[in-house]
Short mmCIF file of C-alpha atoms in Angstrom, two decimals:
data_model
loop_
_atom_site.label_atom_id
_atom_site.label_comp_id
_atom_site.label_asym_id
_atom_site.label_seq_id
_atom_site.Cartn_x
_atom_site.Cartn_y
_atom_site.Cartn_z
CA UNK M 1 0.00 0.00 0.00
CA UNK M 2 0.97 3.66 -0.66
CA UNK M 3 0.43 4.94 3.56
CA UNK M 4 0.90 8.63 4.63
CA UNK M 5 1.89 9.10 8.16
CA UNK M 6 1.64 12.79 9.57
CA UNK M 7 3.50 13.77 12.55
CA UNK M 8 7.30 12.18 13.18
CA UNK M 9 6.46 12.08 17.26
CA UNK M 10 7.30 8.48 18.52
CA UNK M 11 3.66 6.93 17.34
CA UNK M 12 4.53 8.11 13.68
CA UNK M 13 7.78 7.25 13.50
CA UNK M 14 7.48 3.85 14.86
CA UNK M 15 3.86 3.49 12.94
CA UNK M 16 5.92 4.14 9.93
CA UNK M 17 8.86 2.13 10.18
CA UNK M 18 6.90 -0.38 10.97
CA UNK M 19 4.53 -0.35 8.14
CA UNK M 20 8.04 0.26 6.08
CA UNK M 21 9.33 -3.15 7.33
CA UNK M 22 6.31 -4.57 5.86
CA UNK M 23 6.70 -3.99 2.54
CA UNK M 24 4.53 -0.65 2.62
CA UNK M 25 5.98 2.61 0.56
CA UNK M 26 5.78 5.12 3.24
CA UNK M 27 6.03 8.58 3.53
CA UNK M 28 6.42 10.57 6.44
CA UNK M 29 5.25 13.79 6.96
CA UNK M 30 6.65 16.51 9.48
CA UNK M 31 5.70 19.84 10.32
CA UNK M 32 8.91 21.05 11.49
CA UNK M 33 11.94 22.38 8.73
CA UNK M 34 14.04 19.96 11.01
CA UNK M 35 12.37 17.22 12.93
CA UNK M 36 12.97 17.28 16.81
CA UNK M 37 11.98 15.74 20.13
CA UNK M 38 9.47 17.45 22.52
CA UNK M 39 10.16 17.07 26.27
CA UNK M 40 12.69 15.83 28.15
CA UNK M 41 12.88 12.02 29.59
CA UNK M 42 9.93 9.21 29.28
CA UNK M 43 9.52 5.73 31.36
CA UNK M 44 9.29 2.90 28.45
CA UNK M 45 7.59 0.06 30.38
CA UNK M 46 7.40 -3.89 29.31
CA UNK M 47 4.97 -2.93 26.53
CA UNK M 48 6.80 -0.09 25.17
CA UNK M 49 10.08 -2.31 25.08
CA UNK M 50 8.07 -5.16 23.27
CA UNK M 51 6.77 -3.17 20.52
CA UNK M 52 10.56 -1.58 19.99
CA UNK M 53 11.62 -5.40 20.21
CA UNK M 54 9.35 -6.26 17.18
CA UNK M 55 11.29 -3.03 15.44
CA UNK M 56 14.09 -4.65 16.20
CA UNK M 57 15.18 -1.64 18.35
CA UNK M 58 14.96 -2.41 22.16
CA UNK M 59 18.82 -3.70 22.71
CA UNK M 60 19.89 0.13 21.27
CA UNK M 61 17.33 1.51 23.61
CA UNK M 62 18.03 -0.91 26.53
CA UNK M 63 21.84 0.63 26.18
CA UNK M 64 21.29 3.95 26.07
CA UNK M 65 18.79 4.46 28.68
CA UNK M 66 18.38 3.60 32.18
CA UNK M 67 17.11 0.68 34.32
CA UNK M 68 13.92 1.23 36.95
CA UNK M 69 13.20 -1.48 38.78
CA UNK M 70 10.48 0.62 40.80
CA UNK M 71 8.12 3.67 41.29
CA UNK M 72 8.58 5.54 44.85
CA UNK M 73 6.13 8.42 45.84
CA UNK M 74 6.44 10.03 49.61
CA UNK M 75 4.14 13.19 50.75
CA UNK M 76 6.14 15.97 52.87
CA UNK M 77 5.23 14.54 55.94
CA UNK M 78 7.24 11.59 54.97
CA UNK M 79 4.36 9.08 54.49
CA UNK M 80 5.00 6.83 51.57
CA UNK M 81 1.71 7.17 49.09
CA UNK M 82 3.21 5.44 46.02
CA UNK M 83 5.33 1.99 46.23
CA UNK M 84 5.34 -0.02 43.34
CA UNK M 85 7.72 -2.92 41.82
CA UNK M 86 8.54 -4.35 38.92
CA UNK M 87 9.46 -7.54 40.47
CA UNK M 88 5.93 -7.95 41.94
CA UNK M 89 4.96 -8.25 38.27
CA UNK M 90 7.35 -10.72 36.94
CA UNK M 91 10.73 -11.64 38.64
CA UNK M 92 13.48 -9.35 37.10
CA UNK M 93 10.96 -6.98 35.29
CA UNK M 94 11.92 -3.45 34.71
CA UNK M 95 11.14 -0.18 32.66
CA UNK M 96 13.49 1.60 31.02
CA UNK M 97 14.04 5.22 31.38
CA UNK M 98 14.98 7.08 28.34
CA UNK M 99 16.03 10.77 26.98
CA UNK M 100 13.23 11.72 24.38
CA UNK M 101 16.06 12.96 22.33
CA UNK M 102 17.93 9.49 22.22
CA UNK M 103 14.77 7.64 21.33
CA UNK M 104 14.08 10.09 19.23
CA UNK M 105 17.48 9.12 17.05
CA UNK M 106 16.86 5.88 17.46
CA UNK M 107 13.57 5.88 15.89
CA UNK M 108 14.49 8.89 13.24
CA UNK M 109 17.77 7.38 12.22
CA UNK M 110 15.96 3.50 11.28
CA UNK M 111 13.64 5.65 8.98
CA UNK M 112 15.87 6.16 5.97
CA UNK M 113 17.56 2.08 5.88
CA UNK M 114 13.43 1.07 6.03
CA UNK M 115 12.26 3.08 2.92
CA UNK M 116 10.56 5.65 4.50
CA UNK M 117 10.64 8.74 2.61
CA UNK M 118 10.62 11.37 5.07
CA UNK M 119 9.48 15.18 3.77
CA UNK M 120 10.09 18.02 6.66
CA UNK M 121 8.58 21.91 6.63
CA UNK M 122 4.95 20.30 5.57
CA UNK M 123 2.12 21.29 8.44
CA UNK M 124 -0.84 19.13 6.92
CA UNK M 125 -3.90 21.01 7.81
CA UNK M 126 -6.52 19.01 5.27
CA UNK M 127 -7.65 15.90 4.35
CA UNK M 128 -9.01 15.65 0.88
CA UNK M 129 -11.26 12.34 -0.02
CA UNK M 130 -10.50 10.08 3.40
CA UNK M 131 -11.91 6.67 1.03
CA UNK M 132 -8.32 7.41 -0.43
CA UNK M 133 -6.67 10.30 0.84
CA UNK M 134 -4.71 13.53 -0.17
CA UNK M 135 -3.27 15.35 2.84
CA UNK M 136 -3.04 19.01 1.96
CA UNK M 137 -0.32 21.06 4.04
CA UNK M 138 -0.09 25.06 5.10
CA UNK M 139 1.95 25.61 1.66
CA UNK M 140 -0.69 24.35 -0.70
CA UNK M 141 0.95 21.20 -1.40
CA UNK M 142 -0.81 17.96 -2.11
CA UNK M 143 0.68 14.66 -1.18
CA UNK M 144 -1.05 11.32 -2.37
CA UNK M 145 -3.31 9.68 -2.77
CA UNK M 146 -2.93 7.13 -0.38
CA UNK M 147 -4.37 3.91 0.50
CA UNK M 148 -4.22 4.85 3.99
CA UNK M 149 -3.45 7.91 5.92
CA UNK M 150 -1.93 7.60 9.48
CA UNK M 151 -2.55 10.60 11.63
CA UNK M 152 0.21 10.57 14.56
CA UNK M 153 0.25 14.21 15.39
CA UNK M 154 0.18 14.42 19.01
CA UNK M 155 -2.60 15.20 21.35
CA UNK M 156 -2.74 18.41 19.62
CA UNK M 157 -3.53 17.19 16.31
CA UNK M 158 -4.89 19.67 13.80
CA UNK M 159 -6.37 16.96 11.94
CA UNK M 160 -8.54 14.92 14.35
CA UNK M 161 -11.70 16.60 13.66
CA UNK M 162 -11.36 15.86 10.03
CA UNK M 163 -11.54 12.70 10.74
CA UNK M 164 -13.91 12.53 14.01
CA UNK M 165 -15.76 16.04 13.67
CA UNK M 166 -17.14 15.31 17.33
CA UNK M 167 -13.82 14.91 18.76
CA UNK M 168 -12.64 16.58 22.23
CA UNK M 169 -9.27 17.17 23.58
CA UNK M 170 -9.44 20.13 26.22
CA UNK M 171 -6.31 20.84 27.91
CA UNK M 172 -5.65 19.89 31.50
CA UNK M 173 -5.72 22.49 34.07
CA UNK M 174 -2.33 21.18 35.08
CA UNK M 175 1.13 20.45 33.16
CA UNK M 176 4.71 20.73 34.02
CA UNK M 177 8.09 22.06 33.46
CA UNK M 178 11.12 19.25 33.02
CA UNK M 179 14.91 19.69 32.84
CA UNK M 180 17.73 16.91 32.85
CA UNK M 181 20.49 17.08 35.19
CA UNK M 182 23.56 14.59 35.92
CA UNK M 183 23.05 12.51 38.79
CA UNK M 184 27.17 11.94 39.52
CA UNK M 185 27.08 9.68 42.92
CA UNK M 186 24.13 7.58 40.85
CA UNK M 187 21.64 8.06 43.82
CA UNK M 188 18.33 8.59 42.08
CA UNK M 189 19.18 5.21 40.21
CA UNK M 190 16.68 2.37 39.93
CA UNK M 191 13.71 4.10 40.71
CA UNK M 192 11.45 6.87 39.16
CA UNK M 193 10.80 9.12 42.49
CA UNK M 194 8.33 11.74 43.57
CA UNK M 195 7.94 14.05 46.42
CA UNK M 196 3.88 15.50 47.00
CA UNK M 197 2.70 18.63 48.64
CA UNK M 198 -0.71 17.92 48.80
CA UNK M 199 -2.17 17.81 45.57
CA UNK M 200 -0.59 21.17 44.81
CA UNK M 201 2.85 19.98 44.21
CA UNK M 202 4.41 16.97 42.25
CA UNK M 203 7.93 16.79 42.12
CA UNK M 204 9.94 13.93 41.10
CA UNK M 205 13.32 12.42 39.21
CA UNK M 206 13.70 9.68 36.87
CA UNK M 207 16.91 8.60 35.77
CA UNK M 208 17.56 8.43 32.17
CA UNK M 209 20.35 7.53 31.40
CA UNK M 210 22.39 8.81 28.15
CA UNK M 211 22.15 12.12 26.92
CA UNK M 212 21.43 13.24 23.72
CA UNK M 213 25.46 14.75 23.46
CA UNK M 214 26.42 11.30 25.07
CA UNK M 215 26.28 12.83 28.52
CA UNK M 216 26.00 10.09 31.39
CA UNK M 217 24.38 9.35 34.45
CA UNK M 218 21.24 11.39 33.29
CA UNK M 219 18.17 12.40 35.12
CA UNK M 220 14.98 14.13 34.20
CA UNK M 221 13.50 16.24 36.78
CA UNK M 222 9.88 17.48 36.43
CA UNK M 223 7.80 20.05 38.71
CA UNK M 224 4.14 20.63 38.11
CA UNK M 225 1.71 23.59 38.45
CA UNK M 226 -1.26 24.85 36.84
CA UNK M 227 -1.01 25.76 33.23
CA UNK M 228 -1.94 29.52 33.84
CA UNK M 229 0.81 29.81 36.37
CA UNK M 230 3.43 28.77 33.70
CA UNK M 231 4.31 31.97 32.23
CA UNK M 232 5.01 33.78 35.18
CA UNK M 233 6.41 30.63 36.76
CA UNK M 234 9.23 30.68 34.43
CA UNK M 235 9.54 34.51 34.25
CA UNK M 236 10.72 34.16 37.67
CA UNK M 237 13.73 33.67 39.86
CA UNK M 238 15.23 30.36 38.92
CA UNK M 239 17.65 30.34 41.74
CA UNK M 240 14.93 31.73 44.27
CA UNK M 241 12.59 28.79 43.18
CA UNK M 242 15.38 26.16 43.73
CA UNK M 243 16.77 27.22 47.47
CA UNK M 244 13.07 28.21 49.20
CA UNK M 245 10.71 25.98 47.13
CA UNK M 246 12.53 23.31 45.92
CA UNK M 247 15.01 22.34 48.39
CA UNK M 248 12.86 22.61 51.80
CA UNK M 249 10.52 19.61 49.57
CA UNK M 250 13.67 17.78 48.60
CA UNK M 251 16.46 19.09 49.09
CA UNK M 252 18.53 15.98 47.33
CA UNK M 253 16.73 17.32 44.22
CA UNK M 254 17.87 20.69 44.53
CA UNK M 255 21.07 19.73 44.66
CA UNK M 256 21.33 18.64 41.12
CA UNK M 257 20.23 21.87 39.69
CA UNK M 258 23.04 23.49 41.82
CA UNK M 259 24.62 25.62 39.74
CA UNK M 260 22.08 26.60 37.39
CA UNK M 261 22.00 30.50 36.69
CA UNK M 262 18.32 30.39 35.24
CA UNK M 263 15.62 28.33 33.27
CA UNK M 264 17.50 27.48 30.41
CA UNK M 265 17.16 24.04 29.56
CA UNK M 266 13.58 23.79 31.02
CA UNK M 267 10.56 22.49 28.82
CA UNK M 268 6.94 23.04 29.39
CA UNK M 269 4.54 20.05 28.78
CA UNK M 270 1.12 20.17 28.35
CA UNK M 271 -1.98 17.90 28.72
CA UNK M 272 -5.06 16.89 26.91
CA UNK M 273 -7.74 14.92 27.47
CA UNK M 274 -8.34 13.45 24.45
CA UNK M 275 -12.25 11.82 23.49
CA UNK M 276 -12.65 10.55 19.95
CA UNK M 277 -14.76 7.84 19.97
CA UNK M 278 -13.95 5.55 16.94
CA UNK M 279 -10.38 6.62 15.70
CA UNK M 280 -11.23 6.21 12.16
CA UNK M 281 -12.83 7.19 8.99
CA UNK M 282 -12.74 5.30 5.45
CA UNK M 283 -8.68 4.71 4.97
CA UNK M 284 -7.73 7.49 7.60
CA UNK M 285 -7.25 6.63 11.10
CA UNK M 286 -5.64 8.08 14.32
CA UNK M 287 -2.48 6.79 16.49
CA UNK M 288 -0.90 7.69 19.68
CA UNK M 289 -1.79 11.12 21.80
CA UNK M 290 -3.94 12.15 18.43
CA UNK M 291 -6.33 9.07 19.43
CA UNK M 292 -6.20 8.54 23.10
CA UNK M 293 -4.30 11.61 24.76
CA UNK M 294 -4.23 11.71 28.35
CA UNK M 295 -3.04 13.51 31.63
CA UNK M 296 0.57 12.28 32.55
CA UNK M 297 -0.32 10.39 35.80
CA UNK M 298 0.66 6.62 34.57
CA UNK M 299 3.43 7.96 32.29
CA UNK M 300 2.39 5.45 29.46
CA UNK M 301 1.65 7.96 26.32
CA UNK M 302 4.52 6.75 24.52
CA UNK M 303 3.98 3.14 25.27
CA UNK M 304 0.60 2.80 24.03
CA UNK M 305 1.50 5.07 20.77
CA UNK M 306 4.54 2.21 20.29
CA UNK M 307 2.22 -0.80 20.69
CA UNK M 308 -0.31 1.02 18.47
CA UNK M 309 2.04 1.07 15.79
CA UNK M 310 3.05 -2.08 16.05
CA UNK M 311 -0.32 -4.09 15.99
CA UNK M 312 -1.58 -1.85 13.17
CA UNK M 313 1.03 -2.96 10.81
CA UNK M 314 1.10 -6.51 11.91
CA UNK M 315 -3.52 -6.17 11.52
CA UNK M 316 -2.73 -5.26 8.29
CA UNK M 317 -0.33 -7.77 7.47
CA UNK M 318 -2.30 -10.66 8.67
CA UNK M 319 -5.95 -8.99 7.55
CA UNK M 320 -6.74 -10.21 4.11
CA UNK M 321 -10.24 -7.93 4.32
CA UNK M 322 -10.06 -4.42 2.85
CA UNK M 323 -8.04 -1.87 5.08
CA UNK M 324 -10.92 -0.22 6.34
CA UNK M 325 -12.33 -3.13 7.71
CA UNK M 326 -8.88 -4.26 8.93
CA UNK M 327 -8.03 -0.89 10.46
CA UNK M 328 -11.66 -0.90 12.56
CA UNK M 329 -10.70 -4.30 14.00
CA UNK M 330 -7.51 -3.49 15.10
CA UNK M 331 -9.02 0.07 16.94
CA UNK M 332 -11.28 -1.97 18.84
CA UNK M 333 -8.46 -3.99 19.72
CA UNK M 334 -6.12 -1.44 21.01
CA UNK M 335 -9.59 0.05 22.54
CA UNK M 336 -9.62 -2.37 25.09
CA UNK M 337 -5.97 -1.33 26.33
CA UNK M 338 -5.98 2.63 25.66
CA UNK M 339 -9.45 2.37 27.19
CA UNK M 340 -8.62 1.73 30.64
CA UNK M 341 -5.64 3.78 30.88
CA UNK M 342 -7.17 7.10 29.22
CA UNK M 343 -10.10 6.32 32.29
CA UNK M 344 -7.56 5.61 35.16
CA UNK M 345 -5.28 8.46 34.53
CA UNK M 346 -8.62 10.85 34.51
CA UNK M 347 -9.59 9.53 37.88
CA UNK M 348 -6.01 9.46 39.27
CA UNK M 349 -5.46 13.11 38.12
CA UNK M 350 -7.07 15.12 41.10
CA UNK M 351 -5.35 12.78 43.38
CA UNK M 352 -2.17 14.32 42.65
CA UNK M 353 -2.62 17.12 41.07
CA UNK M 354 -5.59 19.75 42.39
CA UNK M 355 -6.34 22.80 44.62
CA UNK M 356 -7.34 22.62 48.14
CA UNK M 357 -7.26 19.74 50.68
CA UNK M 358 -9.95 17.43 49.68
CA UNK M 359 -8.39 15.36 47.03
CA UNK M 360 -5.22 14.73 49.08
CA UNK M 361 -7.43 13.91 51.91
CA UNK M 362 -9.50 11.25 49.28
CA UNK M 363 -5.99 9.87 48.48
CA UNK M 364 -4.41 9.73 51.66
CA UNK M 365 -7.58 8.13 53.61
CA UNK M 366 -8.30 5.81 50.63
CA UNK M 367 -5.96 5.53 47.74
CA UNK M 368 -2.76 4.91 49.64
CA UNK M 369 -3.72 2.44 52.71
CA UNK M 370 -5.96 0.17 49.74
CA UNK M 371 -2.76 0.29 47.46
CA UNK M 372 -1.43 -1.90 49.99
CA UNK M 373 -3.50 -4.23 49.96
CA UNK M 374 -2.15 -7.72 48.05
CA UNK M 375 -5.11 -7.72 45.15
CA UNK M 376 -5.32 -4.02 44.46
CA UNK M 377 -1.25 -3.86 44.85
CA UNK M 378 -1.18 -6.62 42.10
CA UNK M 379 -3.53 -4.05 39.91
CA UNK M 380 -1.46 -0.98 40.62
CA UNK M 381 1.55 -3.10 39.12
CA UNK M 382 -0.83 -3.61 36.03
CA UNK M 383 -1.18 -0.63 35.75
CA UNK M 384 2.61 0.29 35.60
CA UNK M 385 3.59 -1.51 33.63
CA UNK M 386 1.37 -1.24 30.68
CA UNK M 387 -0.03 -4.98 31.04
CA UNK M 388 -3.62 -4.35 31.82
CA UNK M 389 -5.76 -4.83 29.17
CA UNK M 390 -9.22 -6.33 28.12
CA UNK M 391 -8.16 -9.93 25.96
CA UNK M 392 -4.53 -11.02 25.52
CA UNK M 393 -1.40 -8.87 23.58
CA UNK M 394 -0.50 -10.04 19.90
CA UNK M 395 2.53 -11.58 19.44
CA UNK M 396 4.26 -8.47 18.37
CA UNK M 397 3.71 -6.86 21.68
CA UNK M 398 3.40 -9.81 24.60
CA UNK M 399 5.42 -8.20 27.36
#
């Protein structure tokens, strides 16, 4: 098939080396004059790892990045709230933390050796004909037809209500700002950590690894507050911020942005709560954040835009129906997994990240004493790792 894939995030440019690998003639389509990560560091869990495994990726990845064998989270007073591991999953299970920018390469530089043809400074804004589609970009270009178009622009997508006109994706009332740091003594390895103040403040550090520059012993550090606050938030004093907010929460954390002078090398990140309902229509479909977008509390955006990518080209490869029909069974396949996470993370969001006291109070009565418990423990490690889901994984992506 001739298959268009807008957006050269991590769902399109895994959706399209994929498809490439297949036998497919590709192109890839990219808004930016020079293709680039967004944000700074990302927690690739079991399923994540799988799918780059069936792109014959994950030993690169597993190199470059870091190993976390668990996910930490203690409140101000001390109390632990969050205390997950891998190991309860599986014996010697473990995420992967990773520099966007390295899996970024990773991804980017497998394109060219697959086929894909990749064409940069085109911002597709139209779809013309979705039974076989011409995507139309900001220039007046026309690119196709295609047999199918992939739509893999981010939860931001400026093409998702061509294809689902009824579509939603407001933007949480909360993001964050993320920097990388080197961690030299190696104390924030193993574990992605977080520090709560309430639900007002969520601070934490995952180690990452590599850098892009081949910088070691990396570490992303993230710190979030409401979206309107952002702007003045990062108009402010960096070094201010660091000594009287920063450090009296954690002051370990602090200490590896010791020696900063300002914000430089911070990145903002926003949210959306993405609502679609069927991601496709005729031979054009949606993938990754552009489909199921949510808030950032179970970290597994990237994971479930890898896996999506994955199945879809093995669906097609093993569907001898017409695409359409091929493309609507694997969406209500992937349903069944995006499904529960894009519910979870909306009912897990005011737990951690809200106004006022009620909504720590909820979690700290309820949420953290029944986390405990052996059954709903067992659950919460589902939930890390990427495994829960309604029916079994494909081949392709069995963690």
């Amino acid at each position: 098939m001739r298959v268009g894939v807008v957006g050269c995030g991590v769902g399109g440019m895994a959706a399209a080396l994929a498809l490439a690998r297949r036998g497919h003639e590709v192109t890839l389509l990219e808004a930016f004059a020079a293709p680039r990560p967004l944000g700074s560091g990302l927690l690739l869990q079991p399923t994540g790892l799988a799918a780059l495994k069936a792109l014959g990726l994950d030993e690169t990845i597993r190199a470059a990045g870091a190993r976390v064998d668990r996910l930490e989270g203690h409140d101000t007073r001390g109390r632990q709230v969050m205390d997950l591991d891998y190991g309860d999953w599986r014996p010697g299970a473990h995420g992967v933390g990773i520099h966007r920018a390295v899996l970024f390469d990773t991804l980017h530089d497998a394109l060219a050796p697959a086929g894909v043809t990749v064409v940069t400074d085109a911002r597709i804004l139209g779809i013309e004909n979705p039974a076989k589609p011409v995507l139309h970009d900001d220039r007046g270009r026309a690119f196709g037809p295609f047999d199918l178009a992939v739509v893999a622009d981010g939860s931001g997508s400026a093409l998702r209500t061509a294809i689902r006109p009824g579509a939603r994706a407001p933007v949480y009332t909360w993001g964050a700002v993320w920097t990388n740091a080197t961690d030299t003594d190696g104390r924030f390895a193993g574990a992605l950590r977080q520090v709560y103040h309430r639900a007002e403040v969520m601070t934490g550090v995952l180690p990452v690894g590599r850098g892009p520059k081949g910088e070691t012993n990396q570490v992303s550090i993230f710190w979030s507050l409401p979206v309107a606050d952002m702007d003045a938030f990062l108009a402010g004093d960096f070094e201010a911020w660091r000594r009287e907010r920063l450090a009296p929460l954690w002051p370990q954390a602090a200490a590896l942005l010791e020696g900063r002078e300002d914000w430089g090398g911070f990145s903002r990140a926003l949210y959306r709560d993405v609502s679609v309902g069927r991601w496709s229509r005729e031979a054009c479909v949606l993938l990754g954040d552009a489909a199921h977008g949510t808030s950032p509390q179970l970290g597994q955006g990237a994971n479930l835009a890898l896996v999506d990518a994955v199945e879809l080209a093995a669906r097609l490869g093993q569907d001898k129906r017409p695409t359409t029909v091929a493309v609507r069974a694997w969406q209500g396949q992937r349903r069944r997994h995006t499904g529960i996470y894009q519910l979870v993370s909306k009912g897990l969001t005011p737990l951690f990240q809200a106004h006022g006291a009620f909504w720590p109070l909820m979690r700290d009565l309820f949420f953290t004493p029944m986390s405990r418990w052996p059954g709903l423990k067992q659950l919460g490690v589902l939930l890390l790792t990427g495994t829960l889901r309604l029916g079994r994984f494909p081949p392709e992506t069995r963690p």
